Structures are given as C-alpha cells and as structure tokens.
Amino acid sequence: MKEDIRNKLQNVLEDRVFHKTEDCISYGYDGSFGQHIPDFVVQVQSTEEVQSVVRIANEFNMPITPRGASTSLSGGPLPVEKGIIMDFSQWDHYLEIFPEDLLIKASPGVITGDIHKLADEHNLMYAPDPSSSSICTIGGNLAENAGGPRGVKYGVTKDYVLGLEVVTAQGEVIQTGGNTVKNVTGYDLTKLIVGSEGTLGVITEATLRLIPKPLATKTAMILFDDLYTAGKSISTILTSGVRPSKMEILDNNALNRVEDYAKLDLPREASAILLVEVDGDPTILDKELQTIKEALLQIGVDKVDIAENKEDEDKLWQVRKLVSPAIVESGYTKISEDVTLPLSKIPDMFKKIDEIKQKHDLNIVVFGHAGDGNLHPTLNTNMRDQNEVERVEDAVEEIFSYAVQLGGTLSGEHGIGTMKRAFMTKELGESGVQFQKAIKTALDPNNLLNPGKIFPIAGEERLVLRNE
Amino acid sequence: MKEDIRNKLQNVLEDRVFHKTEDCISYGYDGSFGQHIPDFVVQVQSTEEVQSVVRIANEFNMPITPRGASTSLSGGPLPVEKGIIMDFSQWDHYLEIFPEDLLIKASPGVITGDIHKLADEHNLMYAPDPSSSSICTIGGNLAENAGGPRGVKYGVTKDYVLGLEVVTAQGEVIQTGGNTVKNVTGYDLTKLIVGSEGTLGVITEATLRLIPKPLATKTAMILFDDLYTAGKSISTILTSGVRPSKMEILDNNALNRVEDYAKLDLPREASAILLVEVDGDPTILDKELQTIKEALLQIGVDKVDIAENKEDEDKLWQVRKLVSPAIVESGYTKISEDVTLPLSKIPDMFKKIDEIKQKHDLNIVVFGHAGDGNLHPTLNTNMRDQNEVERVEDAVEEIFSYAVQLGGTLSGEHGIGTMKRAFMTKELGESGVQFQKAIKTALDPNNLLNPGKIFPIAGEERLVLRNE
C-alpha cells in the first residue's frame, strides 16, 4: 500500500516526495520535543497540489500534518500518528501588498519577517511579532495564532487576518472572510481556523490587515525589589491612561541568565525588570512615560530608567531577545510554558512559581508578555535524569492547575498541540471539550488533519516528557 | 400539545410566559421589517431558566429565538418559524467591573450604554459603540457582532469579548474563552459564537475587555466637491501615519436630509462630507489633524474645518447621529444596507450607487463608517407601491452583487438574518455555505436555535420585501 500512495503522490509532486527514513527524520521534530518520523514528506507549492494530496490521503485514510518552519513550542507540526508531512517551507512565491487597501496577501510559506519588511516599506505595520519572526512562516503563525510582545496594544495574529483560502478535509477549496475589516457574513470561519493548529483545514493563502506604522517608540526599564510589586505594577500602568505598545517582564533568574550569556551590565540584584515601550507621535512619548512613572511612584516604585536614544532602546530590547538563547545555552531540554492570567493575578502566579521552584528543587526562569498576562515559566530539564524529569512534570501540572484556578488559561500564544492536550478537560470541562470535538468531527470526520493534537488522549492525564 | 408546552414553561417561569396573540404580537418585529408572531414569549432571568427552556424546546421540537431590545436591522430576532421567543430584556441584573483586570462581566440583557458608563467611571473604555447603544442590549450586540463608528481604530464587538457562558442546543452550559486577552486553548468558540446570530448557542454571560480611555478627542469636517475624491481621501488619510478613531461619511443626500430635519446650517451644496475624529493625548491631536490636512491637500482637497472646542465637536457628531432619525421621518419603510468594501473600492461603489439610483429612479441615501469600508446605502420604500418595491429589490441585488465583485462583503455589522440570506451563496460559494452548515448541523442537529437565519432558503434567490 505504501508504494501505491508513493506513486500517487509522485504523480502530482514528482521529485518533491520523500519517503526514506533519512529524508523524513528531520521533519519529525519542532521547537518543543519528541521525535516522530512521518511516512512521507511532500513539498507542496500550490493550492491544487494541496487538494491532490488531501484527496490521496483520504483515499488511503492517511493523516496529514502541515508544517512550516517548525518553530512551534507545543508540538503543532509533529506527525504523532505518522502519515504525510505537508511541508510549506518551499512555497513562498506569493507576497503582495495592496497599500491603498491596507492589506497584504501571502502564501503560507512566507517568512513572517518578510511581511514586516514589506509593510514597513510602505509606512505600514503588520502588528503580530512572534519572537521567532525572522525564521517562522506565516502559515505556522496562522495555525497557532501566534502572539508576541506587541499583543498588549495590538493583539495577536488572529486580529490581523481578514480572510483565508482553505483546503477542507475533503479536498475542497473555500474562501473565508475577505478583504474587509468588518465582515459578519455568516460564521467567522477565519477566526475559527486561525489557531486551530491545522486540524480543521489546510490554509493555502491569507489576507492580512495592515495598520499605519507608529511614528516612533520610546522605552523605559523599571527595576523592582520584589516580584509581587512587579506584578502589581502591570495593572497600575495599564490603568494610568497610557496604552503601552510592549510590556515585557524578566525575573531575577532570567535577568541573570542573560547577563551571564551576554554581559550587558544588567542590574543582577533586581527581583525583576519590566521593559515598557510606548509608541506614536514622538512629541508625546516622553510625557506618556512620565505619566507611567508618576503612577508607579504611587505604589512605591521609583527605579524607572528611560532610554535616552535609539541605541539605548535597542540595547534594552536586546535583553528580552536574549532570554531564550541564554536558556538554550545550557544544553538541556527547554520546556517553555505559556500560562496566561487575568492581570491582577500575575503577582499570585509569581509567588506560586517561587513556591513550586523550592518545593521541587528546580530552576524555573520566568519572563513574558506581562501586559497581556502571558507568562513563560521556562524549565531546563536534563532528560537523562528520570527523577528530575518527574519533578518537572509535577511542576508543570501545578503551574497549569493554579493558572486555571486563578481564572487564567493553559496557553496564551503557543497552542495546545501535544504539550497541553492532557489538561484541556481541566480548563474547558467535559461539555466544553465535547463542543469543540463536535466541530472537529463535523469538518474532518475521518480525523485526517493533524490528528493527536488539541484533544485529550484517553488515559493521558498529565504532560509526559519521556514517552518516545 | 401547545397546552403541554405552556404548562412546562409555566412550571419554570411562572408568570413570565406569554401565549396570547395580543401579548406575543409585539415580539414579532425588529428594526428591519416583517412580522412573525411567536407561539410563546418567555422572559428568562437566569442561566438555569435558559437551560430549562432549551430542554423543553427539545422535548417538543420547538424553535427558540433569543431576543434583546430588537434594534436588529437584519431580522436576527424575528421568530420566522414561530416557536418560543426567549426575551432577555428583563434579565439585566448582573453588571460588574474588574478595573485591575480591565474587564467587565455582564448578563445578556444589560444595555450597551450602561457598559460604556461603567467603564467610563473607571477611566476605561468599552470600545464597540453601535449607534443604538443607548437602547440596545449587549446580548444582541454579541449575537450580531455589532460595530459602530469607532471600528476603524478599535474594531468591533468580537474584538472585546474575552469569554462567554453559553447554553448549547442540548441545554448544557459551556464556558468559552476566559478572562485573558491571549487564549489559544483549543478552538476559538468565543469568536465563533459572537456573530452567529443565536444559531449555535444561547449566550448567558459575557466577559468583556476594556482598554484605557483616550484622554481627549478632536474632530474635523472635510467637504468634497465630488464623491469620487471623497472615496479616495479615505485611503489617503489612513496611510498618512495617523490612526483616526472615527471616519464617517455622509453623501449630499444624507446631508440634506439632516439639514431638512434639524436645521444645523450644513453646507447643502457639498457632494459629501467626511467627519474625522482623532483621539489620544490632547497635546498631539491638532498636529495629527494637521498631518491629515496636508495629506489631503496633495489630492486637491482643501476644505477642512477643525472643531474649535468640545461644543463644536458635539455639533458635528450630531450630524451623523441624526441621519437615521431624519430618514425614518419620511414615514416610509427604511431598508438599511450594510455593504463593506476594500478601502480603495469605495469610490467605485459610490459611482455605482449613483448609477443604480438613476436607473431605478430611487432615492438612496449613502452614509457609513468610511474608515473601515462599511457603507450604509439606505432606501426609503413605500411598501404599498408594488412597482417601487420591485425596483428597490432590484437595486439591493445590484448593490450586493457589485460589492461581492469588488472583493467586498454583504454585511459589515448588521448581520445576515433574513435580509441577506438569499445572497450568501453568491459570496461564499456552495462549498463555503456547506462548510458553515456542517458546523450548524453538528452543534444544533435539530435546528432549534433561531432557524431561518443566515442560511439560504431553497428557492429564495433574492431579497423579497413583500412576503408576509
């Protein structure tokens, strides 16, 4: 049978079909962990090719997993039930801007950073800015509804998708949404499919919304003596009347990792730092940072350094950008969590993570997009140390449970994938999961599109790090 | 059988069940047209009551249509297949603000204007501002994904809904989303249900996002000698680097109706006027309007009047607010269309509407939210003049077809309801409609929730104004 499938795939894609283990092995991982070798890898380059592959998959009842640059931190592109990896990275030929309509159209393999560049050339902005934007593809951003630092003011990927071309599980092409910001013509399939992790349809083109590019930015670094006040300052800033464009937090641990890694002369003793960017007309930015400074003084926070010039500002943002590389440097497996909380609950979560860290004797680095309550507690794990692995699994479960208890959510921007599916029922309840499953079953009755993601697997009640 | 249902409903709701024609008749209309008398009206006041009513409806296979203040312009709350009207207007007891989390929780019968007021008291803003906000309910806004003038900068209702409590077609309660701006935990049911016009579930509570309230606003009125330039100016303004918070257009016809109605000393000779509001720090607003003024000069537009003070500004916005009352004044039936276009296509639509007006000898007033391409061509129809009614039907069809041809959409913010269902296939194609229907069938297999809305009815190929 495998030969029959191969022949059919090769009829459509010729030499863009791979089946040997040595060719397929590098398509079996992503930015999370675990390795799953697919039966086939196909490199699609057109909507028609996607349709043909989906039809062949239907004929042989073989799973399909779409894949971009695979920077996913939740297992989105892992072919956990084997089958066909549909690689979009070779399909990047279409990227067009319509400046008068304030929109861009792109094929799924386009690098997100290229979209930023093109918009920028026209004095416009594509706002979503996942930290991996220089290497990730827009297709992956759409699948996972990627976020980024600008989320606090500008929202996430979903907020900038006006329309999609989608190949359904049956191989039909549909258009969702369109070219307009307002659209209430039927159900909002665009926002249903963005973030559905490739489980409801295969995205083959996106129409993205642009906004006028802010004229300037200015950044302040705020130092805190304790984590609780750092957490509290977030609501204080957001209710001061100013709308920051970025608000990123690093705890002492994250700060020191970056300092070890890059020697930037950072205040190693601070319990946490907050980087706050405001954007807009240059004449107003100083005044806005002043407003924030005064609001913080009211809660006893007085260490606010405002970047004097562009160079200083870039240096501050360098700190945030180096957190992940600094953590990866250790060589151990990096488990990036993604809990998101109501703003007022951030201090509680910081306190809890500190307790968990002590209790399980673990090294947990906390950083994240403070302004939208999105924290990334990150654990480094030596996967050869079974005892440590189990402590990490316990810690992750405790963090999730507490997030849900605080009215937060398991994932703000990384997606559920394989990493968080075991916790879905905890957050959504049985009826909530069933409601979601009804949609999946209606649109993909044979469960061919990226199976093994989002929905809990029977018997799997927690994150299991060592299951290969 | 009707007696059995009545008894069961009364067991739950006591004297909040109506069945006599004289009691039910006023629940059979909305802001569009057509009258449909339901079998029952029930006034629900809790989630449990909603669940009970849904279960009774299931038992007797009786349709349910949720209803708020019924300002809908698309037929959303009309009980076109009779059954039970679930009236939410008596359920307004829950409205709570969580200022530190920047959110509000509300039960469905709360008046949208009360949400604005509560947010305002805390220096926060609930951004969606449908023109009917002083009388409409948040439940209706959620059902139809209501928009409003601030859409150009701040988006629509959907962009401010973080979570919902929903009673499913089976009478189960589910929670969608949560209390956080970022949330990718499974499919985005919140954004699927908002705008689904009560066809996928009954919303019983909403968690709404607030943002810092802008410190000030400033408004300019721009006069145009021809409609084409008016249309072109919209893209010009939006690519000038400034992000207006409102951009409303009135054509000569709309302008003169308002002047007839209210005597505001308006420039009757202008082909169109554009009202542009900017918001933010007061020290920057003049500069921003100046930037817009300069950009417009480049395309030959030089009549820009900037409001000197708050009073002048209020007077300008009065003009926009009086358009609908001025049209209603005629006494004829008002058909409000809601086409939405890519920004660069607005001039073409103005030209087309002018042609259609001449061709069918009709009076068409055009106004709308220019900044997001959302126009409301509005026709006054004497329903007793069969010949005119047919010309209106033709005109509406031509406007819709042209909008779709230009890459636009049938409805920007009013919804599909009964008014536009005949045109759905034209915009979405057969596969697109089937994809939507698969979701409806999966979640509401017995088609009990607001039947007759959104989906095309066999044989109905255009808007039929006189079908009662």
CSV table of C-alpha atoms in Angstrom, one decimal, chain B residues 62-453:
chain,number,residue,atom,x,y,z
B,62,MET,CA,-40.0,23.8,19.0
B,63,PRO,CA,-37.7,26.6,17.7
B,64,ILE,CA,-36.2,29.1,20.0
B,65,THR,CA,-35.3,32.7,19.1
B,66,PRO,CA,-33.4,34.8,21.6
B,67,ARG,CA,-34.3,38.5,21.7
B,68,GLY,CA,-32.8,41.6,23.3
B,69,ALA,CA,-34.0,45.1,22.5
B,70,SER,CA,-34.6,44.1,18.9
B,71,THR,CA,-32.9,47.0,17.2
B,72,SER,CA,-31.6,44.5,14.7
B,73,LEU,CA,-31.6,45.7,11.1
B,74,SER,CA,-31.3,42.2,9.5
B,75,GLY,CA,-34.1,40.2,11.1
B,76,GLY,CA,-32.0,38.5,13.7
B,77,PRO,CA,-34.7,38.3,16.5
B,78,LEU,CA,-37.6,37.6,14.2
B,79,PRO,CA,-39.3,34.2,15.0
B,80,VAL,CA,-39.7,33.3,11.4
B,81,GLU,CA,-40.5,29.7,12.2
B,82,LYS,CA,-42.7,30.7,15.2
B,83,GLY,CA,-41.9,28.8,18.4
B,84,ILE,CA,-40.5,30.4,21.6
B,85,ILE,CA,-39.2,33.9,21.8
B,86,MET,CA,-36.6,34.0,24.6
B,87,ASP,CA,-36.8,37.6,25.8
B,88,PHE,CA,-33.6,38.7,27.6
B,89,SER,CA,-34.7,42.3,28.1
B,90,GLN,CA,-35.9,41.5,31.7
B,91,TRP,CA,-32.6,40.0,32.6
B,92,ASP,CA,-30.3,42.9,33.4
B,93,HIS,CA,-29.3,42.3,37.0
B,94,TYR,CA,-25.6,41.5,36.5
B,95,LEU,CA,-23.0,44.0,35.5
B,96,GLU,CA,-19.7,44.1,37.3
B,97,ILE,CA,-16.4,45.7,36.6
B,98,PHE,CA,-12.9,44.4,37.5
B,99,PRO,CA,-10.8,47.5,36.9
B,100,GLU,CA,-7.5,45.9,37.7
B,101,ASP,CA,-8.1,43.1,35.2
B,102,LEU,CA,-9.5,45.6,32.7
B,103,LEU,CA,-12.7,43.7,32.2
B,104,ILE,CA,-16.4,43.7,32.7
B,105,LYS,CA,-18.8,40.8,33.2
B,106,ALA,CA,-22.4,41.3,32.1
B,107,SER,CA,-25.7,39.3,31.7
B,108,PRO,CA,-27.2,39.4,28.2
B,109,GLY,CA,-30.0,42.0,28.9
B,110,VAL,CA,-27.7,44.8,30.0
B,111,ILE,CA,-28.0,47.9,27.9
B,112,THR,CA,-24.7,48.6,26.0
B,113,GLY,CA,-24.7,52.2,27.1
B,114,ASP,CA,-24.6,51.2,30.7
B,115,ILE,CA,-21.4,49.2,30.0
B,116,HIS,CA,-19.9,52.4,28.4
B,117,LYS,CA,-20.9,54.4,31.5
B,118,LEU,CA,-19.5,51.9,34.0
B,119,ALA,CA,-16.2,51.7,32.1
B,120,ASP,CA,-16.0,55.4,31.8
B,121,GLU,CA,-16.4,55.9,35.6
B,122,HIS,CA,-13.1,53.9,35.9
B,123,ASN,CA,-11.3,55.8,33.2
B,124,LEU,CA,-11.6,52.8,31.0
B,125,MET,CA,-13.4,52.3,27.7
B,126,TYR,CA,-15.6,49.6,26.2
B,127,ALA,CA,-14.8,50.4,22.6
B,128,PRO,CA,-17.7,49.0,20.5
B,129,ASP,CA,-20.2,51.7,20.0
B,130,PRO,CA,-23.2,50.7,17.8
B,131,SER,CA,-25.3,53.8,17.0
B,132,SER,CA,-28.2,52.2,19.0
B,133,SER,CA,-26.1,51.8,22.2
B,134,SER,CA,-28.4,53.8,24.4
B,135,ILE,CA,-31.2,51.3,23.8
B,136,CYS,CA,-29.7,48.0,22.5
B,137,THR,CA,-28.6,45.1,24.7
B,138,ILE,CA,-25.2,43.6,24.9
B,139,GLY,CA,-26.7,40.2,24.1
B,140,GLY,CA,-27.9,41.5,20.7
B,141,ASN,CA,-24.5,43.1,20.1
B,142,LEU,CA,-22.9,39.7,20.7
B,143,ALA,CA,-25.3,37.8,18.5
B,144,GLU,CA,-24.8,40.2,15.6
B,145,ASN,CA,-21.2,41.2,16.3
B,146,ALA,CA,-22.2,44.9,16.3
B,147,GLY,CA,-19.8,47.5,15.0
B,148,GLY,CA,-20.0,51.3,15.2
B,149,PRO,CA,-18.0,54.4,14.3
B,150,ARG,CA,-15.0,53.5,16.4
B,151,GLY,CA,-14.4,50.3,14.4
B,152,VAL,CA,-11.8,52.0,12.2
B,153,LYS,CA,-9.3,52.2,15.1
B,154,TYR,CA,-10.8,49.9,17.8
B,155,GLY,CA,-12.5,47.1,16.0
B,156,VAL,CA,-16.0,45.6,16.7
B,157,THR,CA,-17.8,43.7,19.4
B,158,LYS,CA,-15.9,40.5,18.8
B,159,ASP,CA,-12.6,42.2,19.5
B,160,TYR,CA,-13.7,42.9,23.0
B,161,VAL,CA,-15.2,39.6,24.1
B,162,LEU,CA,-12.8,37.5,26.1
B,163,GLY,CA,-15.2,34.8,27.2
B,164,LEU,CA,-18.8,33.6,27.2
B,165,GLU,CA,-21.1,31.4,29.1
B,166,VAL,CA,-23.3,29.6,26.6
B,167,VAL,CA,-26.2,27.3,26.8
B,168,THR,CA,-25.9,24.7,24.0
B,169,ALA,CA,-28.7,23.4,21.8
B,170,GLN,CA,-28.8,20.4,24.1
B,171,GLY,CA,-29.2,22.6,27.2
B,172,GLU,CA,-25.7,22.1,28.6
B,173,VAL,CA,-23.7,25.1,29.9
B,174,ILE,CA,-20.2,25.7,28.5
B,175,GLN,CA,-17.6,28.4,29.1
B,176,THR,CA,-15.7,29.7,26.1
B,177,GLY,CA,-12.5,31.7,26.3
B,178,GLY,CA,-11.9,33.2,29.7
B,179,ASN,CA,-10.5,36.3,31.4
B,180,THR,CA,-7.4,36.9,29.3
B,181,VAL,CA,-6.7,38.7,26.1
B,182,LYS,CA,-4.5,36.0,24.8
B,183,ASN,CA,-6.0,32.5,24.8
B,184,VAL,CA,-5.3,29.7,22.4
B,185,THR,CA,-6.7,26.8,24.4
B,186,GLY,CA,-8.5,24.9,21.7
B,187,TYR,CA,-10.8,26.3,19.0
B,188,ASP,CA,-11.9,29.9,19.4
B,189,LEU,CA,-15.5,29.3,20.3
B,190,THR,CA,-15.9,32.8,21.6
B,191,LYS,CA,-15.4,34.3,18.2
B,192,LEU,CA,-17.4,31.6,16.5
B,193,ILE,CA,-20.4,32.3,18.7
B,194,VAL,CA,-20.2,36.1,18.7
B,195,GLY,CA,-21.9,37.0,15.4
B,196,SER,CA,-23.6,33.6,14.9
B,197,GLU,CA,-26.9,35.3,15.4
B,198,GLY,CA,-28.2,33.0,18.1
B,199,THR,CA,-28.0,29.9,15.9
B,200,LEU,CA,-25.2,28.0,17.7
B,201,GLY,CA,-26.0,28.5,21.3
B,202,VAL,CA,-27.6,31.0,23.7
B,203,ILE,CA,-25.3,33.4,25.4
B,204,THR,CA,-26.0,33.8,29.1
B,205,GLU,CA,-23.0,35.9,30.2
B,206,ALA,CA,-20.1,37.7,28.6
B,207,THR,CA,-16.7,38.8,29.8
B,208,LEU,CA,-15.7,42.0,28.0
B,209,ARG,CA,-12.4,43.6,27.6
B,210,LEU,CA,-11.7,47.2,28.5
B,211,ILE,CA,-8.9,49.4,27.4
B,212,PRO,CA,-7.5,52.7,28.8
B,213,LYS,CA,-9.8,55.5,27.9
B,214,PRO,CA,-8.2,58.0,25.5
B,215,LEU,CA,-7.6,61.3,27.2
B,216,ALA,CA,-9.2,63.5,24.5
B,217,THR,CA,-10.7,63.7,21.1
B,218,LYS,CA,-10.7,66.2,18.3
B,219,THR,CA,-12.8,66.3,15.1
B,220,ALA,CA,-12.6,67.8,11.6
B,221,MET,CA,-15.3,68.1,9.0
B,222,ILE,CA,-14.0,67.7,5.4
B,223,LEU,CA,-16.1,68.9,2.5
B,224,PHE,CA,-15.9,67.4,-1.0
B,225,ASP,CA,-17.0,68.6,-4.4
B,226,ASP,CA,-17.3,65.1,-5.8
B,227,LEU,CA,-17.9,61.7,-4.4
B,228,TYR,CA,-15.0,60.0,-6.1
B,229,THR,CA,-12.5,62.3,-4.3
B,230,ALA,CA,-14.4,61.7,-1.1
B,231,GLY,CA,-13.8,58.0,-1.5
B,232,LYS,CA,-10.2,58.4,-2.5
B,233,SER,CA,-9.5,60.6,0.6
B,234,ILE,CA,-10.2,57.6,2.9
B,235,SER,CA,-7.1,55.7,1.9
B,236,THR,CA,-5.1,58.9,1.8
B,237,ILE,CA,-6.0,59.6,5.4
B,238,LEU,CA,-5.4,56.1,6.6
B,239,THR,CA,-1.9,56.0,5.0
B,240,SER,CA,-0.9,59.4,6.3
B,241,GLY,CA,0.6,57.9,9.5
B,242,VAL,CA,-2.3,59.0,11.7
B,243,ARG,CA,-4.9,56.5,13.0
B,244,PRO,CA,-8.3,58.2,13.3
B,245,SER,CA,-10.7,56.9,15.9
B,246,LYS,CA,-13.7,57.6,13.7
B,247,MET,CA,-14.2,58.3,10.0
B,248,GLU,CA,-17.8,58.8,9.0
B,249,ILE,CA,-19.1,59.8,5.5
B,250,LEU,CA,-22.4,61.4,4.5
B,251,ASP,CA,-23.3,61.9,0.9
B,252,ASN,CA,-25.2,65.0,-0.3
B,253,ASN,CA,-28.5,63.3,0.0
B,254,ALA,CA,-27.8,62.3,3.6
B,255,LEU,CA,-26.5,65.7,4.4
B,256,ASN,CA,-29.6,67.4,3.1
B,257,ARG,CA,-32.0,65.1,4.9
B,258,VAL,CA,-30.3,66.0,8.1
B,259,GLU,CA,-30.4,69.7,7.3
B,260,ASP,CA,-34.1,69.5,6.4
B,261,TYR,CA,-34.8,67.6,9.7
B,262,ALA,CA,-32.6,69.6,12.1
B,263,LYS,CA,-31.6,72.9,10.5
B,264,LEU,CA,-27.9,72.8,11.5
B,265,ASP,CA,-26.6,75.2,8.9
B,266,LEU,CA,-24.9,72.5,7.0
B,267,PRO,CA,-23.2,73.0,3.6
B,268,ARG,CA,-26.1,71.7,1.4
B,269,GLU,CA,-24.1,72.0,-1.8
B,270,ALA,CA,-21.2,69.6,-0.8
B,271,SER,CA,-21.2,66.3,-2.6
B,272,ALA,CA,-20.2,64.6,0.6
B,273,ILE,CA,-18.7,65.3,4.0
B,274,LEU,CA,-16.3,63.3,6.0
B,275,LEU,CA,-16.2,63.5,9.8
B,276,VAL,CA,-12.8,62.5,11.1
B,277,GLU,CA,-12.0,62.2,14.8
B,278,VAL,CA,-8.6,61.6,16.3
B,279,ASP,CA,-8.1,60.6,19.9
B,280,GLY,CA,-5.3,60.4,22.5
B,281,ASP,CA,-3.2,62.9,24.4
B,282,PRO,CA,-4.7,66.4,23.9
B,283,THR,CA,-1.4,67.9,23.0
B,284,ILE,CA,-1.0,65.8,19.9
B,285,LEU,CA,-4.4,66.0,18.3
B,286,ASP,CA,-4.0,69.3,16.5
B,287,LYS,CA,-0.8,68.1,15.0
B,288,GLU,CA,-2.5,64.9,13.8
B,289,LEU,CA,-5.3,66.7,12.1
B,290,GLN,CA,-2.7,69.0,10.5
B,291,THR,CA,-1.0,65.9,9.1
B,292,ILE,CA,-4.3,64.7,7.7
B,293,LYS,CA,-4.9,68.2,6.2
B,294,GLU,CA,-1.6,68.2,4.5
B,295,ALA,CA,-2.1,64.7,3.1
B,296,LEU,CA,-5.5,65.7,1.7
B,297,LEU,CA,-4.0,68.9,0.1
B,298,GLN,CA,-1.8,66.5,-2.0
B,299,ILE,CA,-5.0,65.1,-3.7
B,300,GLY,CA,-6.6,68.6,-4.1
B,301,VAL,CA,-8.9,68.5,-1.0
B,302,ASP,CA,-8.7,71.9,0.8
B,303,LYS,CA,-11.9,72.3,2.7
B,304,VAL,CA,-11.0,71.0,6.2
B,305,ASP,CA,-12.8,72.6,9.2
B,306,ILE,CA,-11.4,71.7,12.6
B,307,ALA,CA,-13.8,72.0,15.5
B,308,GLU,CA,-12.5,74.7,17.8
B,309,ASN,CA,-14.0,73.3,21.0
B,310,LYS,CA,-16.0,70.5,22.6
B,311,GLU,CA,-19.3,72.2,21.7
B,312,ASP,CA,-18.4,72.5,18.0
B,313,GLU,CA,-17.3,68.9,18.1
B,314,ASP,CA,-20.5,67.6,19.6
B,315,LYS,CA,-22.4,69.6,16.9
B,316,LEU,CA,-20.5,67.8,14.2
B,317,TRP,CA,-21.3,64.4,15.6
B,318,GLN,CA,-24.9,65.4,16.0
B,319,VAL,CA,-25.0,65.5,12.2
B,320,ARG,CA,-24.0,61.8,11.9
B,321,LYS,CA,-26.4,60.8,14.7
B,322,LEU,CA,-29.4,62.4,13.1
B,323,VAL,CA,-29.1,60.6,9.7
B,324,SER,CA,-31.2,57.7,10.7
B,325,PRO,CA,-33.9,59.7,12.5
B,326,ALA,CA,-34.0,62.1,9.5
B,327,ILE,CA,-34.6,59.1,7.1
B,328,VAL,CA,-37.2,57.5,9.4
B,329,GLU,CA,-39.1,60.9,9.5
B,330,SER,CA,-40.3,60.2,5.9
B,331,GLY,CA,-42.7,57.5,7.3
B,332,TYR,CA,-41.8,55.0,4.6
B,333,THR,CA,-40.1,51.7,5.3
B,334,LYS,CA,-36.3,52.1,5.7
B,335,ILE,CA,-34.1,49.4,4.2
B,336,SER,CA,-30.6,49.9,5.6
B,337,GLU,CA,-27.9,48.1,3.6
B,338,ASP,CA,-24.5,47.3,5.1
B,339,VAL,CA,-22.1,46.5,2.3
B,340,THR,CA,-18.4,46.7,3.2
B,341,LEU,CA,-15.6,47.2,0.7
B,342,PRO,CA,-11.8,47.1,0.4
B,343,LEU,CA,-10.9,50.8,1.1
B,344,SER,CA,-9.7,51.5,-2.4
B,345,LYS,CA,-13.0,50.4,-3.9
B,346,ILE,CA,-15.2,52.9,-2.0
B,347,PRO,CA,-15.1,55.4,-4.9
B,348,ASP,CA,-16.3,52.7,-7.3
B,349,MET,CA,-19.2,51.9,-5.1
B,350,PHE,CA,-20.3,55.5,-4.8
B,351,LYS,CA,-20.3,55.7,-8.6
B,352,LYS,CA,-22.3,52.5,-8.9
B,353,ILE,CA,-24.9,53.6,-6.4
B,354,ASP,CA,-25.4,56.8,-8.3
B,355,GLU,CA,-26.0,54.8,-11.5
B,356,ILE,CA,-28.4,52.5,-9.7
B,357,LYS,CA,-30.3,55.5,-8.3
B,358,GLN,CA,-30.8,57.0,-11.7
B,359,LYS,CA,-31.6,53.7,-13.4
B,360,HIS,CA,-34.3,52.7,-10.9
B,361,ASP,CA,-35.5,56.2,-10.1
B,362,LEU,CA,-35.0,55.7,-6.4
B,363,ASN,CA,-34.0,57.8,-3.5
B,364,ILE,CA,-30.8,56.3,-2.0
B,365,VAL,CA,-29.1,57.9,0.9
B,366,VAL,CA,-25.5,56.9,1.5
B,367,PHE,CA,-23.6,57.2,4.8
B,368,GLY,CA,-21.5,55.0,6.9
B,369,HIS,CA,-18.2,54.1,8.6
B,370,ALA,CA,-15.9,55.1,5.8
B,371,GLY,CA,-12.7,54.2,7.6
B,372,ASP,CA,-13.5,50.5,7.6
B,373,GLY,CA,-15.2,50.5,4.2
B,374,ASN,CA,-18.6,50.0,5.7
B,375,LEU,CA,-21.3,51.9,3.8
B,376,HIS,CA,-25.0,52.0,4.6
B,377,PRO,CA,-26.9,52.8,1.4
B,378,THR,CA,-30.4,53.3,2.7
B,379,LEU,CA,-33.6,53.2,0.7
B,380,ASN,CA,-37.0,54.5,1.7
B,381,THR,CA,-39.7,52.4,0.4
B,382,ASN,CA,-43.4,52.9,0.1
B,383,MET,CA,-44.4,49.3,0.7
B,384,ARG,CA,-47.9,49.9,-0.9
B,385,ASP,CA,-46.3,50.8,-4.2
B,386,GLN,CA,-45.6,47.4,-5.7
B,387,ASN,CA,-43.7,48.8,-8.6
B,388,GLU,CA,-41.4,50.7,-6.3
B,389,VAL,CA,-40.9,47.7,-4.1
B,390,GLU,CA,-39.7,45.7,-7.1
B,391,ARG,CA,-37.3,48.5,-8.1
B,392,VAL,CA,-35.9,48.5,-4.6
B,393,GLU,CA,-35.4,44.8,-4.6
B,394,ASP,CA,-33.5,45.1,-7.9
B,395,ALA,CA,-31.4,47.9,-6.6
B,396,VAL,CA,-30.5,45.9,-3.5
B,397,GLU,CA,-29.5,43.0,-5.5
B,398,GLU,CA,-27.3,45.1,-7.8
B,399,ILE,CA,-25.6,46.7,-4.8
B,400,PHE,CA,-24.8,43.3,-3.2
B,401,SER,CA,-23.6,41.8,-6.5
B,402,TYR,CA,-21.3,44.8,-7.1
B,403,ALA,CA,-19.9,44.7,-3.5
B,404,VAL,CA,-19.0,41.0,-4.0
B,405,GLN,CA,-17.5,41.7,-7.4
B,406,LEU,CA,-15.3,44.4,-5.8
B,407,GLY,CA,-14.0,41.9,-3.2
B,408,GLY,CA,-16.3,43.3,-0.5
B,409,THR,CA,-19.0,41.6,1.7
B,410,LEU,CA,-22.8,41.7,2.1
B,411,SER,CA,-22.7,42.7,5.7
B,412,GLY,CA,-20.2,44.6,7.8
B,413,GLU,CA,-22.0,44.8,11.0
B,414,HIS,CA,-25.8,44.3,10.7
B,415,GLY,CA,-25.7,40.5,10.2
B,416,ILE,CA,-27.3,38.3,7.6
B,417,GLY,CA,-30.6,37.3,9.4
B,418,THR,CA,-33.4,37.0,7.0
B,419,MET,CA,-32.4,40.1,5.0
B,420,LYS,CA,-29.3,38.8,3.2
B,421,ARG,CA,-29.6,35.0,3.4
B,422,ALA,CA,-30.6,34.8,-0.2
B,423,PHE,CA,-27.2,36.2,-1.2
B,424,MET,CA,-25.0,34.0,0.9
B,425,THR,CA,-24.1,31.5,-1.8
B,426,LYS,CA,-23.1,34.4,-4.1
B,427,GLU,CA,-20.4,35.5,-1.7
B,428,LEU,CA,-19.3,32.2,-0.1
B,429,GLY,CA,-19.9,29.7,-2.9
B,430,GLU,CA,-21.6,26.4,-2.4
B,431,SER,CA,-18.7,24.8,-0.6
B,432,GLY,CA,-18.4,27.8,1.7
B,433,VAL,CA,-22.1,27.6,2.7
B,434,GLN,CA,-21.8,23.8,3.2
B,435,PHE,CA,-18.8,24.3,5.5
B,436,GLN,CA,-20.8,26.7,7.6
B,437,LYS,CA,-23.8,24.4,7.6
B,438,ALA,CA,-21.7,21.5,8.8
B,439,ILE,CA,-20.9,23.5,11.9
B,440,LYS,CA,-24.5,24.4,12.5
B,441,THR,CA,-25.7,20.8,12.0
B,442,ALA,CA,-23.0,19.4,14.3
B,443,LEU,CA,-23.9,21.8,17.2
B,444,ASP,CA,-27.7,22.1,16.6
B,445,PRO,CA,-28.7,18.9,14.8
B,446,ASN,CA,-32.5,19.6,15.3
B,447,ASN,CA,-32.2,23.2,14.0
B,448,LEU,CA,-33.9,24.6,17.1
B,449,LEU,CA,-31.8,27.7,17.6
B,450,ASN,CA,-33.1,30.7,15.6
B,451,PRO,CA,-34.0,28.7,12.4
B,452,GLY,CA,-34.5,30.6,9.1
B,453,LYS,CA,-31.5,32.8,9.7
